[in-house]
Structure formats: C-alpha cells, structure tokens
Amino acid sequence: METNRLAKKALEPLALGHIRPRGWLLNQLQIQAAGLSGHLDEFWPDVAESGWIGGTAEGWERGPYWLDGIVPLAYLLDDGGLKAKVHQWIDFILDHQQADGWLGPVRDQKYGYEHDPWPVTVFLKAMTQYQEATGDSRVLPALKRFFSRLRDILATRALTSWAQMRSSDLMLSIYWLYERAPEEDWLLDLAQTIQQQSYNWLEHFEHFQYKERQTTWQHESHVVNTSMAIKQPGVWYRLSHNEQHRQAVSTILDMLDTYHGQATGVFSGDENLAGRNPSQGTELCAVMEYLYSLEVLLALFGEAHLADRLERIAFNALPAPFKPDMWAHQYDQQVNQVLCVVAEDHLYTTNGPDANLFGLEPNFGCCTANMHQGWPKFAAHLWMQTPDGGLVALSYAPCLVKTSVSDIPVSVEVNTDYPFRETVKLLVSAEHAVRFSLYLRIPQWSQETTLVIGDRPGERIQQPGTFYRLDHLWQESTTLSLHFSMPIRTQTRYHNSVVLERGPLVYALKVEEEWRHIRGELPHADWEVHPKSPWNYALEVDPTHPEASCRVEDHPLGVTPFSPEGAPVSIHVQGRLLPIWTLEHNAAGPLPMSPVASTHPLEELTLIPYGCTNLRITEFPVLER
Ligand SMILES: [Zn+2]
C-alpha cells in the first residue's frame, strides 16, 4: 500500500549485516567486544540483573542502552557468543510482553514513572536492528501490540520528563514499523500525537536562550537531550513535509557550534551546555547520540556536510574517552585535557569529582550503558542505498558492502587505512552486468581529489563537499582508487587559539601519561591519568601557512591505532613553554589570549590524532611573530 503521508527518505540505510567491517575498523570492533561491551552483562548489576530480564536491579534505560549497542556489534562481527546474549535478552522480553502489550517493566523503582515510554524507546531501537539482522517474525506483531497500548496511555497521560525531551527516537520506531506495515495507518496518528506532546526543539533553537555556560541542571540545556534533539527537525519533516523543518537542522548545528562548539565537532556539556572553553567537558552519551542523530539525518536528507561532521566526530571525539583497550571510559572528555583525577575542585557545570576519570562508571552509570552504540552504528551506516538502487559512500573506513541492485548481487570492498592515510581503494563487483550509480562523498577539506577507474588515466574531481556520481554499467570487478588531498589546516578558536587538522583528523599534543589504578577490580577498574611531560606550550605556526612549520610523519598502523603509542601518524611542529599558563581547578587554566610571548627555547613538539590521546592540548596559544 503506497502512501504519501510519510515523506520519503533520501537514502535507505542497509539492513544490519550488509556491511561488514574490515581492517582497522574490524580490529576496533573486536577490541570493543573483548572489552567492557562484550562483558558488561556478566558482572555489572544494572545489566546483569536488569529488571528487563527479570532481575532486581535497574529496570529502566541501562539494559536497553547496552542492547542497543550490543545488537549491531554482534551482527557486524557475526560473533556467536554475542548473538547468543542478544537472543537471551530479546527472547525474555518478547516472552514477557504484558497481556496489554506493554514491553518491559511497567515502572523502575528508582527512575522514570509508570508506563514511562523512554526506556522502551531505547529498547525499540535495539529490537528494530535485531529484526533487520534476523528477520525474526515475532518482532512486528510485538511492536504493533506495544504501540496500540501506548496509544491508549498517551490519550490520558501525555509524555513527560525524558520521554518528552527524547520523543524523536520513539517516532523513528513507529515509522520503521509503518514502513513494514503501511496498512496500519493509525501508527502515523500515534506519531502525530507524540509530536504534539513533544518538547519543541525547533522553537527552542529558533529563540535560543542557552547561549552561556549553564550552571543549573535542566532538561532544556542537558547535553544528551540536546544531542538527541538534533534529529527532531528531520523526524518531524517526514510527517509535516515542511521545508522549514529540513532547514532547521542547519540552524541547530550553527547555534551549537557558535555558542558551545568544540574543536572535535561536538559541543560542550558537563552535563549542561558549557560554552566554548576547551577545558569544559562533553559527556560521552552526548557524543554517541550526536553520531546517531547524524546517521538518521543522513538517511533523511543525504547531505554531504552531515557526513563530514559524522566523520569528524567519529574519528576524534568517539575514540577519545575510552582507555585504548575499551575496558574503561570517561564520563566527560575535555578538548584540552591535562589531568584526570578525582577532584572536588573542578570546572564542570553540574558533574561531580569523578567526571573525567577513566573507569567503570565514573560520575554516573548512563555512559557505562550507552557507550556501546557508537562504533557499531557508525560501521553500519558507512554506506546507504538511493531509491533507484544506487550506492552511496557516506564515510570511508575499511569494510565489505554486500547488497543487490535489481536483484543482482553486488559488492563493494573498501580497502583503506583512511582516515590515517589519503587513499581509498574500492573493488566493485557484480554477479551479472548491471547499471547503477555509485555516489562517492568528496570531503569538504579535500580540495584536490583524484579518481582512477581501472587502468584509465586519473581524473581530477573538484567538487569538495558534494557527492561525485559515477553512473556505470558494472560487470565482474572494477577497481577504483580515490586519492584525497590532506594538507595541514588550521582553525582559529577560543581566545584566538589555533587547532591543527589534517583530513578528518584533529591533532593534539602527545603528553606522556602515568596511569594510576585507584580502585576497582581489573580489568574494569578506575584510573587516574597524570601528565609526566609539560603541556603548557604555545605554537610557532603561521595559521595561514601551517605547512611551512609542520612536518607530517606516517607510522605503521598497528592493532590499537587509537592509542598514544599506536598513533599511525604524527605532526611535528615547534613551540615554546608558556609558564603563565597553569593548572587551575584541576584542569588547564584559562587559555591565554593569542598571540602570546615566551622567552623559553623553541622545542620540537609531537602532535598525534586527538582520538589517540588520553591527555592532550588541542587548542594552543599562538606565539607572536
Ligand atoms: Zn552518559
């Protein structure tokens, strides 16, 4: 049944399992599975004894959060052990669906309210991915019964609290079901009801009231709510078909960048919006949710700038708050992060003394539960399909894409060490000759891109920030080689500081670290990280011609690229110590206004990708010239 009530998506995400990670990405997902993600359910009460599976511990968001990451991780890795864990959870929850259709606990003793849709919202995200990977026939009927119950509840009791702030994610699962059961027209009426009961983030950003660092905890300035809200205009657009809703995405991104933006593409919030000072923090959940919001928006609108942003966050802010073995994480990461200790004296707006420790559940356990979705969902959204069967490369990372076009099996093998290297090789194969378009994203920063098809001469592509369309009759195997230009670039940021970038990577000073085990059992212990080398440097660099004073060096890509010792590339630049810049409130003190002067000798400094660091300076003062 065709209906126009729901606006069409620009792109269709490939069902979970159609993209398989390779190379460094496979390795990263294996690190994740061998770390906290693959084992949290074995010992952490809020997942191991979750109220969702009949236990007596938390029965609210934590179990579903874990599941929302572990489902894609299990199917991307095709890992039997993880898939068995997924089945155990899904089976229990479906077997215990209430007679009235409700899924999961009716009320957690500590959080939420009776029939709180918020934790179920998270569970539904996990279950829809699970259905795509397995085709389990129980899922659609269970969702229908749940939404029918929800319709009755919302008729007498409107959304409130987290469920009201985060309702777009609930609407997504309704759309998902409707697209598979278009005869159930009432689902869109339910989506409409939810929209009417939602907090209106479009108005919120049109008349943005939260331009300063916030000092009180509020839902409206909460960093994770804000990250999740980025998708609201897109989600509403599908119902409204209103062009203003489409355009509102840019307004939101601009507001956040202007008043709270950080060098890694995210915004501050520790855990309320905290301004542009690089010593403020960003909560891990906000990074995960920003990525997911972008993945949703990319499917809806297919705009290249959203993919540029996705890569910027995924390759920088995503790996940074994890111990390289992914057994510990931070609640808050700082762009200038020089000390991670338990500190009563701190800068955070509302977070506590543990907020930048690396540990099991520093500050609060939400991130412990929600950290798992970042890498797997990024991997599952590297490529999407156009309505006419074309294939779109949104982000580049090593993978194998298997799908079909006009019922003919096709595959794309992506071989690359990008983002650490400049070349991406693609092997496009089709079982029989088939014509379709391949859309290759040309990043905004790549001003000179070369494409080589088979053994033809290379072709220069000068359209950064767009998709290059290659309409072709594909047969057997065709090799393509994309070469991006990655000159060193600078950004001028807080207090006229400078940030060095290259390709999608942001670079930061490599600070020697001392890890101190302060509590908890290995391997999921809590750690402080202390600096063993100075961090208070100003750079000798001309921001308009950084290449004149910087040298790039490649290093072998090892098993743990996102670690200080495993950094696959470094930038070498000169700088001088700046003794007036000191530690304050257990963080890098106020960034001196550039340009600055120093009489200390010039030293060669090593910068590595931000995501490889645990301690770092990213926004540097600049020496006067
Ligand atoms: Zn969190």
XYZ file of C-alpha atoms and ligand atoms in Angstrom:
626
model
C 0.000 0.000 0.000
C 1.622 3.224 -1.154
C 1.002 6.310 0.890
C 2.394 9.803 0.785
C 1.753 10.608 4.388
C 5.368 9.934 5.280
C 7.936 11.962 3.287
C 10.442 9.736 1.514
C 13.953 9.362 2.810
C 16.775 10.490 0.503
C 18.697 7.332 1.312
C 17.877 3.925 2.676
C 20.255 2.511 5.297
C 21.362 -1.030 4.518
C 19.935 -3.664 6.818
C 22.239 -4.661 9.644
C 24.662 -7.307 8.404
C 25.029 -5.980 4.851
C 28.134 -4.003 5.782
C 30.983 -5.972 7.315
C 33.895 -4.182 8.965
C 37.411 -4.890 7.697
C 40.940 -3.740 8.503
C 41.342 -1.303 11.364
C 37.572 -0.980 11.827
C 37.153 -4.722 12.328
C 40.025 -4.578 14.745
C 38.413 -1.712 16.666
C 35.102 -3.577 16.967
C 36.977 -6.651 18.173
C 38.716 -4.529 20.831
C 35.282 -3.295 21.858
C 33.827 -6.815 22.031
C 36.791 -8.018 24.094
C 36.394 -5.037 26.453
C 33.534 -3.721 28.521
C 30.900 -4.098 25.770
C 31.193 -7.851 25.438
C 31.361 -8.458 29.181
C 29.282 -5.827 30.968
C 26.316 -8.200 31.269
C 28.481 -10.679 33.168
C 29.176 -8.568 36.223
C 27.557 -5.098 36.204
C 24.303 -5.430 38.164
C 22.331 -2.869 36.155
C 22.719 -5.052 33.069
C 23.490 -8.495 34.582
C 20.472 -8.322 36.918
C 18.413 -5.855 34.923
C 14.705 -5.556 35.661
C 14.253 -6.063 31.908
C 15.302 -9.705 32.207
C 13.586 -10.432 35.494
C 16.341 -9.207 37.825
C 16.042 -6.884 40.805
C 18.500 -4.186 39.641
C 17.679 -1.115 37.494
C 14.787 -1.809 35.131
C 14.875 1.431 33.205
C 17.298 2.626 30.487
C 20.524 0.745 31.223
C 19.690 -2.721 29.910
C 18.179 -1.321 26.689
C 21.154 1.033 26.219
C 23.573 -1.888 26.374
C 21.410 -3.918 23.997
C 21.206 -1.016 21.515
C 24.996 -1.256 21.070
C 25.464 -4.978 21.501
C 22.916 -5.918 18.796
C 24.843 -4.183 15.977
C 28.192 -5.238 17.463
C 27.109 -8.906 17.495
C 25.846 -8.933 13.900
C 28.651 -6.808 12.431
C 31.187 -9.221 13.896
C 28.957 -12.243 13.262
C 30.010 -13.288 16.763
C 28.184 -16.382 18.020
C 28.760 -15.599 21.685
C 27.409 -12.058 21.418
C 24.473 -13.179 19.278
C 23.554 -15.730 21.968
C 23.490 -12.912 24.529
C 21.257 -10.853 22.267
C 18.839 -13.763 21.793
C 18.641 -14.363 25.534
C 17.560 -10.766 26.100
C 15.165 -10.471 23.180
C 13.568 -13.855 23.942
C 12.983 -12.976 27.581
C 11.486 -9.589 26.779
C 9.214 -10.870 23.995
C 8.152 -13.861 26.106
C 7.220 -11.491 28.926
C 5.322 -8.900 26.913
C 2.377 -7.955 29.097
C -1.151 -9.003 28.158
C -1.976 -5.353 27.418
C 1.004 -5.048 25.043
C 3.493 -3.168 27.242
C 7.125 -4.170 26.771
C 9.498 -4.334 29.724
C 8.986 -3.257 33.331
C 5.981 -1.019 33.997
C 7.990 1.016 36.425
C 11.564 1.015 37.667
C 11.753 1.612 41.434
C 14.366 4.364 41.116
C 13.803 6.204 37.843
C 11.006 7.148 35.496
C 7.296 6.728 36.058
C 4.617 4.131 35.471
C 4.458 3.264 31.765
C 7.403 5.561 31.022
C 7.978 5.286 27.247
C 11.606 6.456 27.482
C 13.342 3.149 28.351
C 11.123 1.312 25.841
C 12.186 3.863 23.204
C 15.766 2.650 23.621
C 14.711 -0.996 23.587
C 12.779 -0.454 20.329
C 15.923 0.910 18.655
C 17.692 -2.336 19.581
C 14.782 -4.518 18.518
C 14.361 -2.938 15.076
C 18.058 -3.510 14.330
C 17.713 -7.080 15.589
C 14.761 -7.708 13.282
C 16.663 -6.405 10.270
C 19.559 -8.722 11.038
C 17.476 -11.832 11.757
C 14.044 -11.400 10.144
C 12.532 -12.661 13.436
C 8.781 -12.856 12.784
C 7.845 -12.099 16.405
C 9.046 -8.524 16.244
C 6.426 -6.763 14.090
C 3.393 -8.154 15.986
C 5.049 -7.332 19.325
C 5.677 -3.749 18.200
C 2.087 -3.366 16.970
C 0.730 -4.507 20.326
C 3.074 -2.189 22.184
C 2.190 0.878 20.106
C -1.506 0.125 20.444
C -1.084 0.117 24.238
C 0.988 3.297 24.056
C -1.771 4.999 22.055
C -4.238 4.313 24.895
C -1.823 5.531 27.550
C -0.945 8.780 25.750
C -4.644 9.565 25.325
C -4.933 10.050 29.081
C -1.367 10.795 30.153
C 0.887 12.927 27.954
C 4.643 12.422 27.581
C 6.729 13.997 30.306
C 10.350 14.176 31.527
C 12.972 12.289 29.431
C 10.296 10.762 27.209
C 9.060 14.224 26.261
C 12.561 15.565 25.522
C 13.649 12.476 23.556
C 10.465 11.587 21.701
C 12.017 11.714 18.194
C 13.666 8.377 18.813
C 10.272 6.893 19.657
C 8.782 8.292 16.448
C 11.576 6.622 14.448
C 10.493 3.165 15.580
C 6.887 3.977 14.674
C 7.993 4.976 11.157
C 10.072 1.815 10.952
C 7.040 -0.326 11.714
C 4.734 1.686 9.450
C 7.114 1.216 6.501
C 6.771 -2.529 7.024
C 3.026 -2.453 7.766
C 1.632 0.505 5.755
C -1.943 -0.729 6.239
C -1.629 0.319 9.890
C -2.421 3.944 9.241
C -3.160 4.610 12.906
C 0.584 4.406 13.568
C 1.054 7.785 11.914
C -1.763 9.241 14.021
C 0.163 7.997 17.038
C 3.340 9.609 15.675
C 1.369 12.846 15.294
C 0.160 12.631 18.903
C 3.736 12.101 20.067
C 4.910 15.081 18.051
C 2.232 17.259 19.646
C 3.249 16.123 23.128
C 6.992 16.570 22.437
C 9.235 19.308 23.681
C 9.595 21.627 20.679
C 13.332 21.789 19.961
C 12.725 23.690 16.715
C 11.304 26.637 18.638
C 13.945 26.163 21.299
C 16.727 26.790 18.787
C 14.878 29.455 16.843
C 14.791 31.538 20.024
C 17.859 30.045 21.647
C 18.077 31.049 25.313
C 21.056 28.979 26.373
C 23.990 30.834 24.836
C 26.073 30.997 28.015
C 27.675 28.346 30.180
C 24.791 26.937 32.250
C 25.196 26.348 35.946
C 21.949 24.629 36.886
C 20.760 21.217 35.815
C 17.834 21.465 33.399
C 16.337 19.184 30.803
C 16.386 22.080 28.303
C 20.158 22.612 28.437
C 21.068 18.986 29.060
C 23.834 17.890 26.723
C 22.416 14.455 25.861
C 18.890 15.752 25.325
C 20.391 18.370 23.016
C 22.392 15.796 21.039
C 19.304 13.667 20.573
C 17.248 16.727 19.602
C 19.433 17.426 16.558
C 17.391 14.851 14.659
C 13.993 16.273 15.628
C 13.527 18.560 12.580
C 14.213 15.607 10.283
C 11.884 13.295 12.159
C 9.121 15.911 12.129
C 9.749 16.655 8.452
C 8.618 13.171 7.486
C 5.157 13.938 8.867
C 4.959 17.639 8.045
C 6.672 17.758 4.594
C 7.557 21.278 5.734
C 10.754 22.660 4.145
C 11.386 24.806 7.218
C 11.814 21.622 9.213
C 14.512 20.450 6.815
C 16.315 23.763 7.064
C 16.115 23.809 10.867
C 18.917 21.248 11.096
C 21.456 23.861 9.984
C 20.110 26.393 12.485
C 20.593 23.910 15.315
C 24.115 22.954 14.253
C 25.072 26.637 13.849
C 23.725 27.599 17.281
C 25.572 24.773 18.997
C 28.833 25.458 17.129
C 28.648 29.186 17.764
C 27.976 29.117 21.495
C 29.205 25.731 22.712
C 31.194 24.227 19.824
C 34.361 22.239 20.431
C 37.211 21.500 18.004
C 36.108 17.887 17.532
C 32.737 18.833 16.039
C 30.751 18.191 19.221
C 29.642 20.775 21.776
C 30.353 21.080 25.471
C 28.050 19.863 28.207
C 29.212 18.607 31.598
C 26.455 17.971 31.771
C 24.680 21.131 30.800
C 25.782 23.339 27.913
C 29.115 24.791 28.984
C 30.407 27.285 26.383
C 33.458 27.089 24.117
C 36.209 26.877 26.728
C 38.218 23.747 25.761
C 38.697 22.823 29.431
C 34.971 22.171 29.831
C 33.795 18.632 29.209
C 31.460 16.776 26.883
C 29.556 13.787 28.230
C 30.213 10.512 26.426
C 26.478 9.839 25.884
C 26.234 13.150 24.003
C 28.953 12.043 21.564
C 27.195 8.719 20.921
C 23.829 10.424 20.425
C 25.225 13.143 18.153
C 26.576 10.401 15.884
C 23.243 8.608 15.843
C 21.337 11.840 15.146
C 23.620 12.454 12.159
C 23.143 8.902 10.879
C 19.367 9.413 10.998
C 19.594 12.809 9.286
C 21.897 11.447 6.579
C 19.281 8.865 5.638
C 16.560 11.526 5.598
C 18.349 14.268 3.689
C 21.558 12.731 2.264
C 23.551 15.954 2.662
C 27.328 15.684 2.386
C 28.092 18.204 5.144
C 26.353 15.919 7.642
C 28.754 13.127 6.672
C 31.748 15.469 7.046
C 30.511 16.144 10.574
C 29.884 12.459 11.215
C 33.485 11.612 10.351
C 34.847 14.491 12.375
C 33.082 13.221 15.477
C 33.578 9.507 14.791
C 37.336 9.765 14.198
C 38.057 12.214 17.033
C 35.505 12.551 19.838
C 34.316 8.923 19.647
C 37.578 7.097 20.415
C 38.933 9.716 22.828
C 37.007 8.976 26.063
C 37.983 5.284 26.035
C 41.022 3.590 27.517
C 42.645 2.086 24.412
C 41.549 -1.453 25.428
C 37.952 -0.162 25.890
C 37.706 -1.519 29.433
C 37.324 1.971 30.903
C 35.707 5.209 29.765
C 35.286 8.785 30.876
C 32.017 10.495 31.606
C 33.411 13.816 30.326
C 36.180 14.310 27.795
C 37.925 17.679 27.525
C 39.463 19.068 24.345
C 42.320 20.386 26.478
C 42.649 17.539 28.969
C 45.837 17.563 31.017
C 44.891 15.734 34.212
C 42.285 13.093 35.010
C 41.866 12.838 38.784
C 39.177 12.686 41.448
C 38.793 16.398 42.164
C 36.298 18.238 44.336
C 37.644 21.444 42.785
C 36.550 21.251 39.144
C 35.080 23.235 36.268
C 32.073 21.135 35.344
C 28.676 22.791 35.341
C 26.914 20.077 37.334
C 29.054 16.938 37.103
C 30.922 15.574 40.101
C 34.566 14.988 41.099
C 34.918 11.715 39.101
C 33.728 13.066 35.773
C 36.970 12.744 33.770
C 38.383 9.588 35.379
C 38.761 6.553 33.156
C 36.677 3.882 34.852
C 33.715 1.571 35.038
C 31.054 4.107 35.987
C 32.696 7.441 36.732
C 30.216 10.126 37.810
C 27.068 8.189 36.785
C 26.417 4.897 35.030
C 24.473 6.098 31.962
C 27.602 6.237 29.789
C 28.651 2.762 31.027
C 25.412 1.519 29.493
C 25.248 3.803 26.425
C 28.887 3.713 25.240
C 28.380 0.620 23.073
C 26.393 2.015 20.126
C 29.000 4.485 18.781
C 31.390 2.330 16.738
C 28.895 -0.340 15.611
C 26.296 2.125 14.324
C 28.984 4.155 12.587
C 30.132 0.960 10.817
C 26.556 0.059 9.887
C 25.977 3.485 8.293
C 29.136 3.841 6.185
C 27.128 3.174 3.005
C 23.460 3.599 2.118
C 21.310 2.982 -0.950
C 19.448 5.513 -3.108
C 15.775 4.863 -4.015
C 16.838 3.928 -7.579
C 19.323 1.325 -6.374
C 22.465 3.434 -6.355
C 25.072 3.024 -3.649
C 26.368 5.945 -1.618
C 29.675 6.115 0.235
C 28.924 8.394 3.188
C 32.044 7.719 5.222
C 35.234 5.919 4.420
C 36.552 3.065 6.514
C 37.602 -0.451 5.542
C 34.551 -2.665 5.014
C 32.754 -5.031 2.660
C 29.312 -3.958 1.444
C 27.057 -6.705 0.088
C 23.654 -5.911 -1.349
C 21.698 -6.297 -4.545
C 20.654 -3.950 -7.319
C 17.701 -5.028 -9.494
C 18.008 -8.425 -7.781
C 21.613 -8.816 -8.946
C 24.081 -9.367 -6.106
C 26.725 -6.636 -5.944
C 29.523 -5.950 -3.516
C 31.936 -3.158 -2.759
C 35.154 -3.911 -0.991
C 36.649 -0.830 0.658
C 40.355 -1.206 1.305
C 41.911 1.697 3.119
C 43.740 2.964 6.163
C 41.727 6.208 5.937
C 41.394 8.440 7.976
C 45.111 7.971 8.719
C 46.012 7.780 5.020
C 44.829 9.596 1.882
C 43.898 6.733 -0.438
C 40.702 4.678 -0.550
C 40.598 1.681 -2.923
C 37.243 0.257 -3.946
C 36.560 -3.026 -5.680
C 33.052 -3.026 -7.135
C 31.777 -6.438 -8.212
C 28.500 -7.517 -9.803
C 27.400 -11.085 -10.493
C 25.853 -10.005 -13.805
C 26.150 -6.762 -15.703
C 24.024 -4.100 -14.023
C 23.804 -0.349 -14.353
C 23.629 1.767 -11.224
C 25.135 4.928 -9.806
C 27.900 4.967 -7.282
C 27.972 8.200 -5.265
C 31.324 8.975 -3.687
C 31.441 11.619 -0.988
C 34.167 14.173 -1.617
C 35.004 15.694 1.774
C 34.857 19.464 2.056
C 38.510 19.608 3.111
C 39.785 17.702 0.044
C 40.317 20.480 -2.461
C 42.049 18.196 -4.959
C 40.696 14.703 -5.287
C 41.806 12.201 -7.902
C 39.771 9.215 -9.052
C 41.291 6.376 -11.014
C 38.913 3.856 -12.598
C 40.522 0.565 -13.622
C 43.587 1.362 -15.718
C 42.210 4.587 -17.153
C 44.121 7.824 -16.519
C 43.270 9.582 -13.247
C 40.503 12.149 -13.221
C 40.573 15.268 -11.049
C 37.392 15.898 -9.122
C 36.950 19.452 -7.986
C 33.681 19.429 -6.137
C 34.504 19.216 -2.420
C 31.559 18.954 -0.080
C 29.366 17.013 -2.530
C 28.794 13.508 -3.837
C 30.511 12.583 -7.086
C 28.172 10.481 -9.192
C 29.560 7.644 -11.248
C 26.882 6.118 -13.473
C 28.278 2.926 -14.902
C 27.472 -0.489 -16.278
C 29.149 -2.606 -13.643
C 30.207 -6.104 -14.550
C 32.549 -8.570 -12.932
C 35.028 -6.455 -10.960
C 36.091 -2.834 -11.305
C 38.795 -1.191 -9.248
C 38.507 2.433 -8.236
C 41.095 4.418 -6.393
C 40.267 7.689 -4.665
C 43.040 9.950 -3.519
C 42.163 12.856 -1.243
C 44.421 15.816 -0.581
C 45.150 16.206 3.115
C 47.148 19.399 3.610
C 47.504 20.623 7.190
C 44.762 23.112 8.011
C 44.172 25.379 10.997
C 41.123 26.578 12.841
C 41.124 29.700 14.967
C 39.146 29.046 18.122
C 38.661 30.101 21.742
C 40.794 33.147 22.715
C 42.388 33.181 19.218
C 43.918 29.777 19.830
C 44.918 27.543 16.948
C 43.955 23.941 16.200
C 45.841 21.826 13.650
C 43.865 19.457 11.436
C 44.564 17.164 8.524
C 41.847 15.328 6.614
C 39.078 14.466 9.065
C 41.520 14.261 11.986
C 42.143 16.905 14.632
C 45.631 16.819 16.154
C 46.636 17.192 19.791
C 49.841 17.350 21.810
C 51.025 13.929 22.908
C 51.508 14.237 26.677
C 53.429 11.486 28.489
C 50.999 9.672 30.800
C 51.099 7.879 34.104
C 48.078 5.659 34.742
C 47.285 5.107 38.427
C 44.898 2.327 39.395
C 42.840 3.941 42.160
C 40.031 1.463 42.825
C 38.003 -1.369 41.396
C 38.995 -4.744 40.066
C 40.972 -5.267 36.894
C 40.204 -5.240 34.051
C 37.222 -2.928 34.722
C 38.966 -0.699 37.246
C 39.075 3.076 37.797
C 42.152 5.009 36.744
C 43.609 8.459 37.217
C 45.891 9.741 34.470
C 48.689 12.148 35.416
C 50.941 14.040 32.998
C 54.639 13.183 33.002
C 55.651 15.842 30.480
C 54.769 19.538 30.178
C 51.615 20.510 28.316
C 51.619 24.300 28.533
C 53.072 25.155 25.129
C 52.381 27.869 22.608
C 52.915 27.027 18.935
C 55.262 28.694 16.479
C 52.985 28.474 13.487
C 51.555 30.784 10.851
C 47.866 29.886 10.870
C 47.517 30.877 7.214
C 50.509 28.735 6.073
C 50.828 25.942 8.626
C 52.614 23.651 6.139
C 55.710 25.872 6.358
C 56.272 24.986 10.019
C 54.855 21.448 10.280
C 56.163 18.052 9.232
C 53.884 15.011 8.831
C 55.196 11.536 9.600
C 53.429 8.226 8.957
C 53.866 5.278 11.314
C 52.784 1.669 10.861
C 49.107 1.030 11.541
C 49.153 -1.383 14.459
C 46.485 -3.294 16.361
C 45.482 -0.346 18.557
C 45.582 2.751 16.351
C 43.583 4.798 18.849
C 46.306 4.845 21.486
C 49.228 7.236 22.076
C 51.868 4.618 21.243
C 49.884 3.239 18.306
C 49.180 6.589 16.608
C 49.531 5.897 12.842
C 50.540 9.480 12.010
C 52.115 12.438 13.764
C 52.634 16.121 13.070
C 55.841 17.776 14.253
C 55.811 21.485 14.968
C 57.817 23.886 17.110
C 56.659 25.626 20.247
C 57.769 27.279 23.460
C 56.764 26.678 27.059
C 54.312 29.249 28.381
C 54.756 29.315 32.179
C 51.891 31.765 32.738
C 49.510 29.036 31.591
C 48.994 26.780 34.598
C 46.681 24.238 36.130
C 43.526 25.722 37.680
C 40.664 23.766 39.208
C 42.499 20.582 38.197
C 42.261 21.494 34.517
C 44.260 23.548 32.013
C 43.702 27.112 33.292
C 42.119 29.869 31.191
C 43.589 29.746 27.685
C 45.862 32.842 27.324
C 44.626 35.234 24.622
C 46.767 34.852 21.490
C 49.198 35.987 20.256
C 51.430 35.322 23.262
C 55.142 35.824 24.034
C 57.572 33.385 25.638
C 61.328 33.576 26.233
C 61.693 29.814 26.602
C 63.679 27.942 23.941
C 61.986 26.512 20.877
C 61.253 22.794 21.165
C 60.001 20.265 18.662
C 56.543 19.061 19.702
C 54.756 15.887 18.617
C 51.066 16.046 17.856
C 49.037 12.893 17.212
C 45.381 12.386 16.249
C 43.050 13.556 19.008
C 41.384 10.138 19.197
C 44.753 8.534 20.011
C 45.349 10.704 23.081
C 44.260 10.360 26.697
C 45.957 13.559 27.870
C 46.294 16.386 25.362
C 46.287 20.009 24.355
C 44.273 20.621 21.193
C 43.616 24.362 21.273
C 47.020 26.040 21.525
C 48.007 29.646 22.136
C 49.980 31.042 19.173
C 53.360 32.776 19.581
C 53.607 36.323 18.289
C 55.648 36.613 15.112
Zn 26.030 9.359 29.950
